[in-house]
Short mmCIF file of C-alpha atoms in Angstrom, two decimals:
data_model
loop_
_atom_site.label_atom_id
_atom_site.label_comp_id
_atom_site.label_asym_id
_atom_site.label_seq_id
_atom_site.Cartn_x
_atom_site.Cartn_y
_atom_site.Cartn_z
CA UNK I 3 288.95 96.89 -0.75
CA UNK I 4 290.94 93.76 -1.50
CA UNK I 5 292.67 91.74 1.17
CA UNK I 6 295.24 88.97 1.31
CA UNK I 7 294.12 85.53 2.47
CA UNK I 8 296.16 83.33 4.76
CA UNK I 9 296.93 79.82 3.59
CA UNK I 10 294.11 79.17 1.17
CA UNK I 11 294.29 81.66 -1.67
CA UNK I 12 295.97 84.91 -2.53
CA UNK I 13 293.10 87.35 -2.90
CA UNK I 14 289.36 87.75 -3.19
CA UNK I 15 287.12 89.97 -5.26
CA UNK I 16 283.47 90.81 -5.39
CA UNK I 17 281.49 89.34 -8.24
CA UNK I 18 278.18 90.91 -9.23
CA UNK I 19 275.21 88.67 -9.92
CA UNK I 20 271.47 88.25 -9.58
CA UNK I 21 270.65 85.94 -6.68
CA UNK I 22 267.78 83.81 -5.47
CA UNK I 23 267.87 84.32 -1.72
CA UNK I 24 265.79 86.35 0.66
CA UNK I 25 263.18 88.98 0.13
CA UNK I 26 265.60 91.80 -0.56
CA UNK I 27 266.81 91.49 -4.13
CA UNK I 28 270.47 91.47 -5.01
CA UNK I 29 272.90 89.54 -2.85
CA UNK I 30 276.66 89.84 -3.14
CA UNK I 31 278.93 87.33 -1.46
CA UNK I 32 282.62 87.84 -2.25
CA UNK I 33 284.66 84.73 -2.79
CA UNK I 34 288.14 83.45 -3.59
CA UNK I 35 289.02 83.68 -7.27
CA UNK I 36 290.85 80.38 -7.46
CA UNK I 37 290.51 76.86 -5.98
CA UNK I 38 291.28 76.23 -2.35
CA UNK I 39 293.61 73.21 -2.15
CA UNK I 40 294.07 71.82 1.30
CA UNK I 41 291.41 74.11 2.83
CA UNK I 42 291.65 74.41 6.58
CA UNK I 43 288.38 75.28 8.28
CA UNK I 44 290.26 77.38 10.79
CA UNK I 45 291.77 79.65 8.17
CA UNK I 46 289.75 82.53 6.76
CA UNK I 47 288.78 81.71 3.18
CA UNK I 48 287.69 85.18 2.25
CA UNK I 49 284.70 87.47 2.46
CA UNK I 50 286.21 90.55 0.91
CA UNK I 51 284.08 93.60 0.34
CA UNK I 52 286.06 93.98 -2.84
CA UNK I 53 285.61 96.36 -5.72
CA UNK I 54 282.11 96.18 -7.11
CA UNK I 55 282.46 94.35 -10.41
CA UNK I 56 279.02 95.26 -11.66
CA UNK I 57 275.63 94.35 -10.20
CA UNK I 58 272.90 92.66 -12.16
CA UNK I 59 269.70 93.99 -10.63
CA UNK I 60 267.80 90.84 -11.48
CA UNK I 61 264.51 89.70 -10.04
CA UNK I 62 264.66 87.80 -6.76
CA UNK I 63 263.67 84.25 -7.58
CA UNK I 64 261.21 83.09 -4.98
CA UNK I 65 260.58 85.09 -1.81
CA UNK I 66 258.80 82.36 0.13
CA UNK I 67 260.94 79.57 1.48
CA UNK I 68 258.02 77.17 1.22
CA UNK I 69 257.44 77.52 -2.50
CA UNK I 70 259.63 75.50 -4.82
CA UNK I 71 259.85 77.30 -8.16
CA UNK I 72 259.97 75.21 -11.28
CA UNK I 73 260.27 71.52 -12.05
CA UNK I 74 263.27 69.48 -13.02
CA UNK I 75 264.30 66.48 -15.00
CA UNK I 76 265.85 64.38 -12.26
CA UNK I 77 269.43 63.40 -12.96
CA UNK I 78 270.75 61.48 -9.98
CA UNK I 79 274.35 62.39 -9.31
CA UNK I 80 274.33 62.66 -5.56
CA UNK I 81 275.68 59.45 -4.04
CA UNK I 82 279.01 58.92 -5.73
CA UNK I 83 280.98 56.63 -3.48
CA UNK I 84 284.21 57.88 -4.95
CA UNK I 85 287.48 56.07 -5.26
CA UNK I 86 290.53 55.75 -3.09
CA UNK I 87 291.81 53.68 -0.25
CA UNK I 88 290.22 52.69 3.02
CA UNK I 89 287.90 50.03 4.31
CA UNK I 90 284.87 50.78 2.19
CA UNK I 91 284.32 53.80 -0.05
CA UNK I 92 280.79 52.91 -1.10
CA UNK I 93 277.28 52.64 0.35
CA UNK I 94 276.87 48.88 0.12
CA UNK I 95 276.05 46.87 3.23
CA UNK I 96 274.00 47.76 6.29
CA UNK I 97 274.40 50.37 8.99
CA UNK I 98 274.98 49.85 12.69
CA UNK I 99 272.60 51.28 15.30
CA UNK I 100 275.40 53.52 16.49
CA UNK I 101 274.19 53.58 20.10
CA UNK I 102 277.15 53.52 22.47
CA UNK I 103 277.65 53.42 26.23
CA UNK I 104 279.16 56.76 27.28
CA UNK I 105 280.30 55.31 30.61
CA UNK I 106 283.07 53.55 28.66
CA UNK I 107 284.84 56.85 27.95
CA UNK I 108 287.65 57.85 30.32
CA UNK I 109 286.38 60.03 33.17
CA UNK I 110 289.66 61.72 34.10
CA UNK I 111 289.55 65.51 34.04
CA UNK I 112 291.82 65.74 30.99
CA UNK I 113 292.87 62.97 28.59
CA UNK I 114 294.96 63.09 25.41
CA UNK I 115 292.75 60.95 23.16
CA UNK I 116 295.20 61.04 20.27
CA UNK I 117 297.82 59.42 22.45
CA UNK I 118 295.51 57.03 24.30
CA UNK I 119 293.61 55.75 21.26
CA UNK I 120 296.20 56.15 18.50
CA UNK I 121 294.08 58.57 16.51
CA UNK I 122 296.80 60.04 14.31
CA UNK I 123 296.31 63.57 13.01
CA UNK I 124 292.81 65.02 13.46
CA UNK I 125 291.74 68.16 11.59
CA UNK I 126 288.17 68.32 12.87
CA UNK I 127 286.04 66.43 15.37
CA UNK I 128 282.41 65.86 16.34
CA UNK I 129 280.31 63.61 18.57
CA UNK I 130 276.94 62.05 17.72
CA UNK I 131 273.92 61.25 19.89
CA UNK I 132 275.24 57.72 20.39
CA UNK I 133 278.45 59.18 21.91
CA UNK I 134 280.61 58.06 19.01
CA UNK I 135 283.46 60.46 18.28
CA UNK I 136 283.85 61.34 14.59
CA UNK I 137 287.23 62.33 13.19
CA UNK I 138 288.28 64.14 10.02
CA UNK I 139 291.67 64.38 8.36
CA UNK I 140 291.72 65.51 4.74
CA UNK I 141 290.13 62.80 2.60
CA UNK I 142 289.71 60.39 5.53
CA UNK I 143 286.81 60.02 7.97
CA UNK I 144 287.21 58.08 11.21
CA UNK I 145 284.97 56.99 14.05
CA UNK I 146 285.88 55.98 17.60
CA UNK I 147 283.14 54.21 19.55
CA UNK I 148 282.92 54.09 23.35
CA UNK I 149 284.98 51.06 24.36
CA UNK I 150 287.14 51.00 21.21
CA UNK I 151 290.90 50.97 21.55
CA UNK I 152 291.52 52.35 18.06
CA UNK I 153 289.43 54.31 15.54
CA UNK I 154 288.18 52.99 12.22
CA UNK I 155 289.38 55.25 9.39
CA UNK I 156 288.12 55.20 5.79
CA UNK I 157 289.49 57.21 2.86
CA UNK I 158 287.85 58.42 -0.34
CA UNK I 159 284.23 58.54 0.73
CA UNK I 160 281.87 60.64 -1.37
CA UNK I 161 283.19 64.10 -2.16
CA UNK I 162 286.68 63.20 -0.94
CA UNK I 163 286.85 60.60 -3.68
CA UNK I 164 286.01 63.32 -6.18
CA UNK I 165 288.92 65.46 -5.03
CA UNK I 166 287.18 68.04 -2.83
CA UNK I 167 288.84 69.25 0.37
CA UNK I 168 287.05 68.44 3.62
CA UNK I 169 286.41 71.25 6.10
CA UNK I 170 284.30 70.23 9.11
CA UNK I 171 282.51 67.26 10.67
CA UNK I 172 279.55 67.14 13.06
CA UNK I 173 277.83 64.21 14.71
CA UNK I 174 274.11 63.73 14.24
CA UNK I 175 271.81 60.87 15.23
CA UNK I 176 273.51 57.78 16.72
CA UNK I 177 276.04 56.46 14.20
CA UNK I 178 275.61 59.37 11.76
CA UNK I 179 277.85 62.31 10.90
CA UNK I 180 277.89 65.22 8.47
CA UNK I 181 281.07 66.04 6.55
CA UNK I 182 281.48 69.47 4.97
CA UNK I 183 283.56 70.21 1.89
CA UNK I 184 284.91 73.28 0.10
CA UNK I 185 283.95 73.88 -3.51
CA UNK I 186 286.75 74.61 -5.96
CA UNK I 187 285.23 78.11 -6.22
CA UNK I 188 282.15 79.72 -4.73
CA UNK I 189 281.10 82.15 -7.45
CA UNK I 190 279.95 80.27 -10.54
CA UNK I 191 281.02 81.95 -13.80
CA UNK I 192 277.86 83.43 -15.25
CA UNK I 193 276.02 83.53 -11.93
CA UNK I 194 274.53 81.15 -9.39
CA UNK I 195 271.33 80.46 -11.37
CA UNK I 196 271.53 77.18 -13.28
CA UNK I 197 269.02 76.15 -15.91
CA UNK I 198 267.30 72.82 -15.50
CA UNK I 199 266.73 70.60 -18.55
CA UNK I 200 263.45 72.41 -19.31
CA UNK I 201 265.34 75.71 -19.72
CA UNK I 202 262.73 77.77 -17.87
CA UNK I 203 263.84 81.21 -16.62
CA UNK I 204 262.95 82.71 -13.24
CA UNK I 205 262.69 86.18 -14.83
CA UNK I 206 259.75 84.87 -16.83
CA UNK I 207 258.12 83.21 -13.86
CA UNK I 208 259.26 79.83 -15.25
CA UNK I 209 256.83 80.09 -18.15
CA UNK I 210 259.33 81.09 -20.88
CA UNK I 211 261.00 77.71 -21.23
CA UNK I 212 263.76 77.04 -23.75
CA UNK I 213 265.60 73.69 -23.42
CA UNK I 214 268.52 75.08 -25.44
CA UNK I 215 269.52 77.13 -22.38
CA UNK I 216 270.36 73.96 -20.48
CA UNK I 217 274.03 73.00 -20.13
CA UNK I 218 274.89 69.55 -18.79
CA UNK I 219 278.35 70.81 -17.82
CA UNK I 220 276.97 73.76 -15.90
CA UNK I 221 274.38 71.52 -14.26
CA UNK I 222 277.24 69.62 -12.60
CA UNK I 223 278.08 72.77 -10.62
CA UNK I 224 275.49 71.55 -8.12
CA UNK I 225 277.91 68.75 -7.24
CA UNK I 226 280.67 71.08 -6.02
CA UNK I 227 281.62 70.95 -2.32
CA UNK I 228 278.52 70.79 -0.11
CA UNK I 229 278.01 68.02 2.42
CA UNK I 230 278.20 64.24 2.70
CA UNK I 231 276.18 62.27 5.23
CA UNK I 232 278.04 59.24 6.56
CA UNK I 233 276.99 56.36 8.79
CA UNK I 234 278.68 53.72 10.85
CA UNK I 235 278.51 50.42 8.99
CA UNK I 236 277.93 47.01 10.51
CA UNK I 237 281.71 46.59 10.41
CA UNK I 238 281.90 49.76 12.58
CA UNK I 239 283.68 51.69 9.82
CA UNK I 240 282.31 54.88 8.22
CA UNK I 241 280.22 54.44 5.06
CA UNK I 242 278.67 57.00 2.76
CA UNK I 243 274.94 57.23 3.38
CA UNK I 244 274.33 59.87 0.71
CA UNK I 245 275.44 63.24 -0.58
CA UNK I 246 273.00 65.86 0.66
CA UNK I 247 270.16 66.54 -1.79
CA UNK I 248 266.75 66.22 -0.10
CA UNK I 249 265.44 69.79 -0.20
CA UNK I 250 262.47 70.14 2.17
CA UNK I 251 260.21 71.82 -0.42
CA UNK I 252 260.78 69.23 -3.14
CA UNK I 253 257.74 66.96 -3.05
CA UNK I 254 258.60 64.50 -4.35
CA UNK I 255 262.33 65.12 -4.20
CA UNK I 256 263.29 66.27 -7.67
CA UNK I 257 267.03 65.97 -8.14
CA UNK I 258 269.86 64.30 -6.27
CA UNK I 259 272.21 67.14 -7.04
CA UNK I 260 273.46 68.60 -3.77
CA UNK I 261 272.75 71.61 -1.58
CA UNK I 262 270.64 74.25 -3.33
CA UNK I 263 268.39 77.15 -2.37
CA UNK I 264 265.15 76.05 -0.79
CA UNK I 265 263.17 79.05 -2.06
CA UNK I 266 264.24 78.22 -5.62
CA UNK I 267 266.23 75.07 -6.30
CA UNK I 268 267.71 76.52 -9.51
CA UNK I 269 270.10 78.65 -7.43
CA UNK I 270 273.35 77.18 -6.11
CA UNK I 271 274.53 79.73 -3.54
CA UNK I 272 275.67 77.51 -0.65
CA UNK I 273 278.70 75.71 -2.08
CA UNK I 274 281.34 75.46 0.68
CA UNK I 275 280.72 74.45 4.30
CA UNK I 276 282.79 76.32 6.91
CA UNK I 277 281.11 75.49 10.24
CA UNK I 278 278.58 73.14 11.82
CA UNK I 279 276.88 72.42 15.13
CA UNK I 280 274.32 69.92 16.43
CA UNK I 281 271.58 71.39 18.62
CA UNK I 282 271.66 69.59 21.98
CA UNK I 283 268.88 71.68 23.52
CA UNK I 284 265.86 73.71 22.50
CA UNK I 285 263.11 73.29 19.88
CA UNK I 286 265.54 72.14 17.17
CA UNK I 287 267.27 69.56 19.37
CA UNK I 288 268.87 66.88 17.20
CA UNK I 289 269.02 69.03 14.08
CA UNK I 290 272.35 70.04 12.57
CA UNK I 291 273.09 73.59 11.42
CA UNK I 292 275.85 74.39 8.97
CA UNK I 293 277.47 77.68 8.00
CA UNK I 294 278.49 78.13 4.36
CA UNK I 295 279.97 80.71 2.04
CA UNK I 296 276.51 82.26 1.88
CA UNK I 297 274.43 81.56 4.99
CA UNK I 298 273.10 79.03 7.48
CA UNK I 299 271.32 75.81 6.55
CA UNK I 300 269.21 73.62 8.86
CA UNK I 301 269.29 69.83 8.44
CA UNK I 302 266.92 67.27 9.96
CA UNK I 303 268.21 63.79 9.29
CA UNK I 304 268.67 63.68 5.52
CA UNK I 305 266.48 66.69 4.68
CA UNK I 306 267.60 70.32 4.59
CA UNK I 307 266.32 73.87 4.31
CA UNK I 308 268.75 76.42 2.86
CA UNK I 309 269.15 79.17 3.95
CA UNK I 310 269.05 82.35 6.07
CA UNK I 311 271.79 84.82 6.99
CA UNK I 312 272.64 88.05 8.82
CA UNK I 313 273.28 90.71 6.18
CA UNK I 314 273.88 94.39 5.56
CA UNK I 315 273.39 96.70 2.58
CA UNK I 316 275.65 99.07 0.74
CA UNK I 317 274.57 102.57 -0.26
CA UNK I 318 273.41 101.24 -3.62
CA UNK I 319 271.25 98.60 -1.88
CA UNK I 320 273.34 95.56 -2.75
CA UNK I 321 273.35 92.88 -0.09
CA UNK I 322 276.42 91.65 1.81
CA UNK I 323 276.29 88.29 3.56
CA UNK I 324 279.80 87.18 4.56
CA UNK I 325 281.17 83.70 5.13
CA UNK I 326 279.51 81.86 8.02
CA UNK I 327 282.36 80.74 10.28
CA UNK I 328 280.69 81.47 13.63
CA UNK I 329 277.85 79.24 14.80
CA UNK I 330 276.50 78.28 18.21
CA UNK I 331 273.43 77.19 20.16
CA UNK I 332 272.16 79.45 22.96
CA UNK I 333 270.93 78.26 26.36
CA UNK I 334 267.33 78.28 25.11
CA UNK I 335 268.19 76.65 21.78
CA UNK I 336 268.46 79.80 19.67
CA UNK I 337 270.81 79.50 16.71
CA UNK I 338 273.67 82.01 17.01
CA UNK I 339 275.11 83.25 13.71
CA UNK I 340 278.30 85.26 13.25
CA UNK I 341 279.90 85.89 9.86
CA UNK I 342 282.99 87.90 9.02
CA UNK I 343 280.74 90.97 9.02
CA UNK I 344 277.45 90.54 10.86
CA UNK I 345 275.75 88.75 13.74
CA UNK I 346 272.23 87.49 14.32
CA UNK I 347 270.13 85.03 16.30
CA UNK I 348 267.18 82.86 15.31
CA UNK I 349 264.68 81.09 17.58
CA UNK I 350 263.97 77.93 15.52
CA UNK I 351 260.43 77.43 16.80
CA UNK I 352 259.04 76.68 13.35
CA UNK I 353 259.40 73.37 11.58
CA UNK I 354 262.08 72.67 8.99
CA UNK I 355 259.98 74.11 6.15
CA UNK I 356 259.88 77.55 7.75
CA UNK I 357 263.61 77.94 8.45
CA UNK I 358 264.31 80.25 5.50
CA UNK I 359 261.13 82.34 5.75
CA UNK I 360 262.49 85.62 7.06
CA UNK I 361 259.51 87.77 6.06
CA UNK I 362 257.26 86.32 8.81
CA UNK I 363 258.93 87.22 12.12
CA UNK I 364 256.56 84.97 14.09
CA UNK I 365 257.91 81.78 12.52
CA UNK I 366 261.53 82.12 13.61
CA UNK I 367 261.91 85.21 15.84
CA UNK I 368 265.24 87.03 15.93
CA UNK I 369 266.50 88.65 19.14
CA UNK I 370 269.34 90.13 17.11
CA UNK I 371 268.82 90.76 13.40
CA UNK I 372 271.40 91.82 10.84
CA UNK I 373 273.59 93.67 13.30
CA UNK I 374 277.21 94.67 13.53
CA UNK I 375 279.24 95.46 16.64
CA UNK I 376 279.70 99.13 15.83
CA UNK I 377 282.19 99.69 18.66
CA UNK I 378 284.67 97.50 16.80
CA UNK I 379 284.87 98.46 13.11
CA UNK I 380 283.06 100.27 10.37
CA UNK I 381 280.34 98.33 8.61
CA UNK I 382 282.51 97.73 5.58
CA UNK I 383 285.42 96.28 7.55
CA UNK I 384 285.61 92.69 8.71
CA UNK I 385 285.21 91.71 12.35
CA UNK I 386 286.33 88.15 11.59
CA UNK I 387 283.91 86.41 13.97
CA UNK I 388 284.80 82.77 14.60
CA UNK I 389 282.58 81.93 17.59
CA UNK I 390 279.26 83.02 19.13
CA UNK I 391 278.11 81.59 22.48
CA UNK I 392 275.75 82.35 25.36
CA UNK I 393 276.92 81.53 28.89
CA UNK I 394 274.66 80.20 31.67
CA UNK I 395 274.15 83.72 33.06
CA UNK I 396 272.54 84.75 29.77
CA UNK I 397 275.42 86.87 28.46
CA UNK I 398 276.39 86.66 24.79
CA UNK I 399 280.04 86.48 23.69
CA UNK I 400 281.69 86.76 20.29
CA UNK I 401 285.19 85.62 19.41
CA UNK I 402 287.22 87.20 16.62
CA UNK I 403 290.33 85.82 14.97
CA UNK I 404 291.87 89.31 15.03
CA UNK I 405 290.06 91.33 17.70
CA UNK I 406 289.65 89.03 20.70
CA UNK I 407 286.63 88.40 22.91
CA UNK I 408 283.60 90.69 22.96
CA UNK I 409 280.45 90.74 25.11
CA UNK I 410 277.16 92.03 23.75
CA UNK I 411 275.53 94.56 26.04
CA UNK I 412 271.99 93.92 27.29
CA UNK I 413 269.39 95.33 29.69
CA UNK I 414 271.72 94.90 32.66
CA UNK I 415 273.95 97.49 30.97
CA UNK I 416 271.04 99.77 30.17
CA UNK I 417 271.25 98.69 26.53
CA UNK I 418 269.08 96.75 24.10
CA UNK I 419 270.49 93.38 23.08
CA UNK I 420 268.93 93.87 19.65
CA UNK I 421 271.25 96.83 19.01
CA UNK I 422 274.34 94.61 19.40
CA UNK I 423 276.50 97.10 21.22
CA UNK I 424 279.63 95.42 22.50
CA UNK I 425 282.63 95.73 24.76
CA UNK I 426 285.96 93.97 24.48
CA UNK I 427 286.90 91.67 27.36
CA UNK I 428 290.36 92.47 28.75
CA UNK I 429 292.71 89.59 29.46
CA UNK I 430 291.32 87.36 26.71
CA UNK I 431 293.49 86.25 23.78
CA UNK I 432 293.21 88.22 20.56
CA UNK I 433 293.42 85.38 18.02
CA UNK I 434 290.26 83.41 18.79
CA UNK I 435 289.32 80.43 16.62
CA UNK I 436 286.53 78.77 18.65
CA UNK I 437 284.28 79.22 21.70
CA UNK I 438 282.28 76.85 23.93
CA UNK I 439 279.96 77.72 26.82
CA UNK I 440 279.67 75.01 29.48
CA UNK I 441 277.05 74.20 32.11
CA UNK I 442 279.25 75.29 35.04
CA UNK I 443 279.03 78.86 33.76
CA UNK I 444 282.39 78.88 32.02
CA UNK I 445 283.31 80.07 28.56
CA UNK I 446 286.18 78.17 26.96
CA UNK I 447 288.18 80.19 24.47
CA UNK I 448 290.16 78.43 21.76
CA UNK I 449 292.99 80.59 20.47
CA UNK I 450 296.09 80.32 18.37
CA UNK I 451 298.29 80.22 21.45
CA UNK I 452 296.21 77.82 23.56
CA UNK I 453 292.98 77.16 25.46
CA UNK I 454 291.64 79.67 27.96
CA UNK I 455 288.77 79.43 30.44
CA UNK I 456 286.67 82.32 31.65
CA UNK I 457 284.92 80.93 34.74
CA UNK I 458 281.50 81.90 36.10
CA UNK I 459 283.13 84.78 38.00
CA UNK I 460 284.58 86.09 34.71
CA UNK I 461 288.16 85.29 35.67
CA UNK I 462 290.30 84.21 32.71
CA UNK I 463 293.04 81.61 33.05
CA UNK I 464 294.96 79.50 30.60
CA UNK I 465 294.25 75.75 30.64
CA UNK I 466 297.49 73.85 31.17
CA UNK I 467 298.57 70.60 29.53
CA UNK I 468 297.44 71.44 26.00
CA UNK I 469 299.18 72.90 22.98
CA UNK I 470 298.15 75.84 20.82
CA UNK I 471 296.14 76.24 17.64
CA UNK I 472 292.77 75.39 19.23
CA UNK I 473 290.71 75.04 16.07
CA UNK I 474 287.64 73.30 17.48
CA UNK I 475 285.68 73.03 20.73
CA UNK I 476 282.70 70.65 20.92
CA UNK I 477 280.72 70.49 24.17
CA UNK I 478 278.32 67.66 25.05
CA UNK I 479 276.38 68.22 28.30
CA UNK I 480 274.15 65.16 27.82
CA UNK I 481 276.68 62.79 29.38
CA UNK I 482 277.87 62.75 33.02
CA UNK I 483 280.43 64.12 33.58
CA UNK I 484 280.07 66.43 30.59
CA UNK I 485 282.59 66.20 27.75
CA UNK I 486 284.49 69.04 26.09
CA UNK I 487 286.33 67.94 22.96
CA UNK I 488 289.35 70.15 22.32
CA UNK I 489 291.27 70.01 19.04
CA UNK I 490 294.77 71.40 19.50
CA UNK I 491 297.12 71.43 16.53
CA UNK I 492 295.82 68.11 15.18
CA UNK I 493 295.72 66.47 18.63
CA UNK I 494 292.42 65.64 20.35
CA UNK I 495 291.98 66.17 24.08
CA UNK I 496 288.81 65.60 26.10
CA UNK I 497 288.04 67.54 29.29
CA UNK I 498 285.34 66.25 31.66
CA UNK I 499 283.08 67.79 34.26
CA UNK I 500 282.53 71.42 33.24
#
């Protein structure tokens, strides 16, 4: 099956390869076949089941997320400040504490922040633990502190200065944010395994080394897309802190070369970032989780573990992952994962090193594992999940860009949550792009035609005073009254008190 993409590229195909993730052998993640100029995180960038182009049944490189296979030379290419306009496109100078006073934000029930603070166009938004609001528009990153009258924008930081298209932004610790980018392509010609300067091969257990296998040009593939970490400078403008590179199993850190597999750093599977969320409750509180073209990565400060993912298998045992657009945090802190195909949950009770260790179910238990809502489509067809949330009453909801709002059945329905049976919610919009569960028991539904609220009594109404194209909902319950950031067609609104 081949399908047409909207906005980004024309088509997608399946590319066969040997992969380094998981305990299950071959992994196939379909991808666009050409670059993605002007990528919009709200537009589906392709997870086509495709026509099988040949599968290399190679050996899985590293089945334990805590073992780093091989050693590397150590070329540092990870903190390019880039070029371009703006206040400061480098990493020179100090960083501000980033701690703001949230009482300085407007407390009215609904405020148009774009109008009030002169934000300009905003394509994605986040808020950090210091209550600074982070803004993203193409190659520019902005920050608006509590008490500011205007944001500070900077252009050309990091990957933006190298020409990559930004996708998402999430706040982290006070004064820190994470900026995701799309790679020019997700499937590397010749496969995702990249030889280090020593030329050792995973199929030989890294004992059959041949430096002639190394390609400096291919090694630069690690620099595609990925994630920049930015900080608020002492001048209150965004500065590049560093391009992500600190893999949790590298001790000492081996190479400043971007986001790579934690179970074997030779593999570059996570190349484009499509979603992100900061955990504001639960055992992973303060950590940031990102969804990529291949799975879900956990980040603590500057250090990451990549990755895990809900998957399914074809009849010939090849693995299907799907692009990770849907991501949420449950009421107890579970990480909620929803790709174009599959859904899953993870209780992140283990430390950062154990995030990718799926073989030991006691480390990061899964209430739902590798499931599909069978009432919706066949396994091979896309469900196009764009949001996954749990409301205060414990119910789980999924939002699809094509198939509306779905609730997962549980014991109250005489069903097992782990089986992921679902029912469609009548009265909800069909073209859902984002979801947010709030502490008053509501579920806010961001759709192409506007913002909807399903209250604690499960009544759905449209929220007035906003436009359509609700690409992003970010909820922060740690401030009183709570804040719901709503991105509507490039305009930022903030709702309080839900």
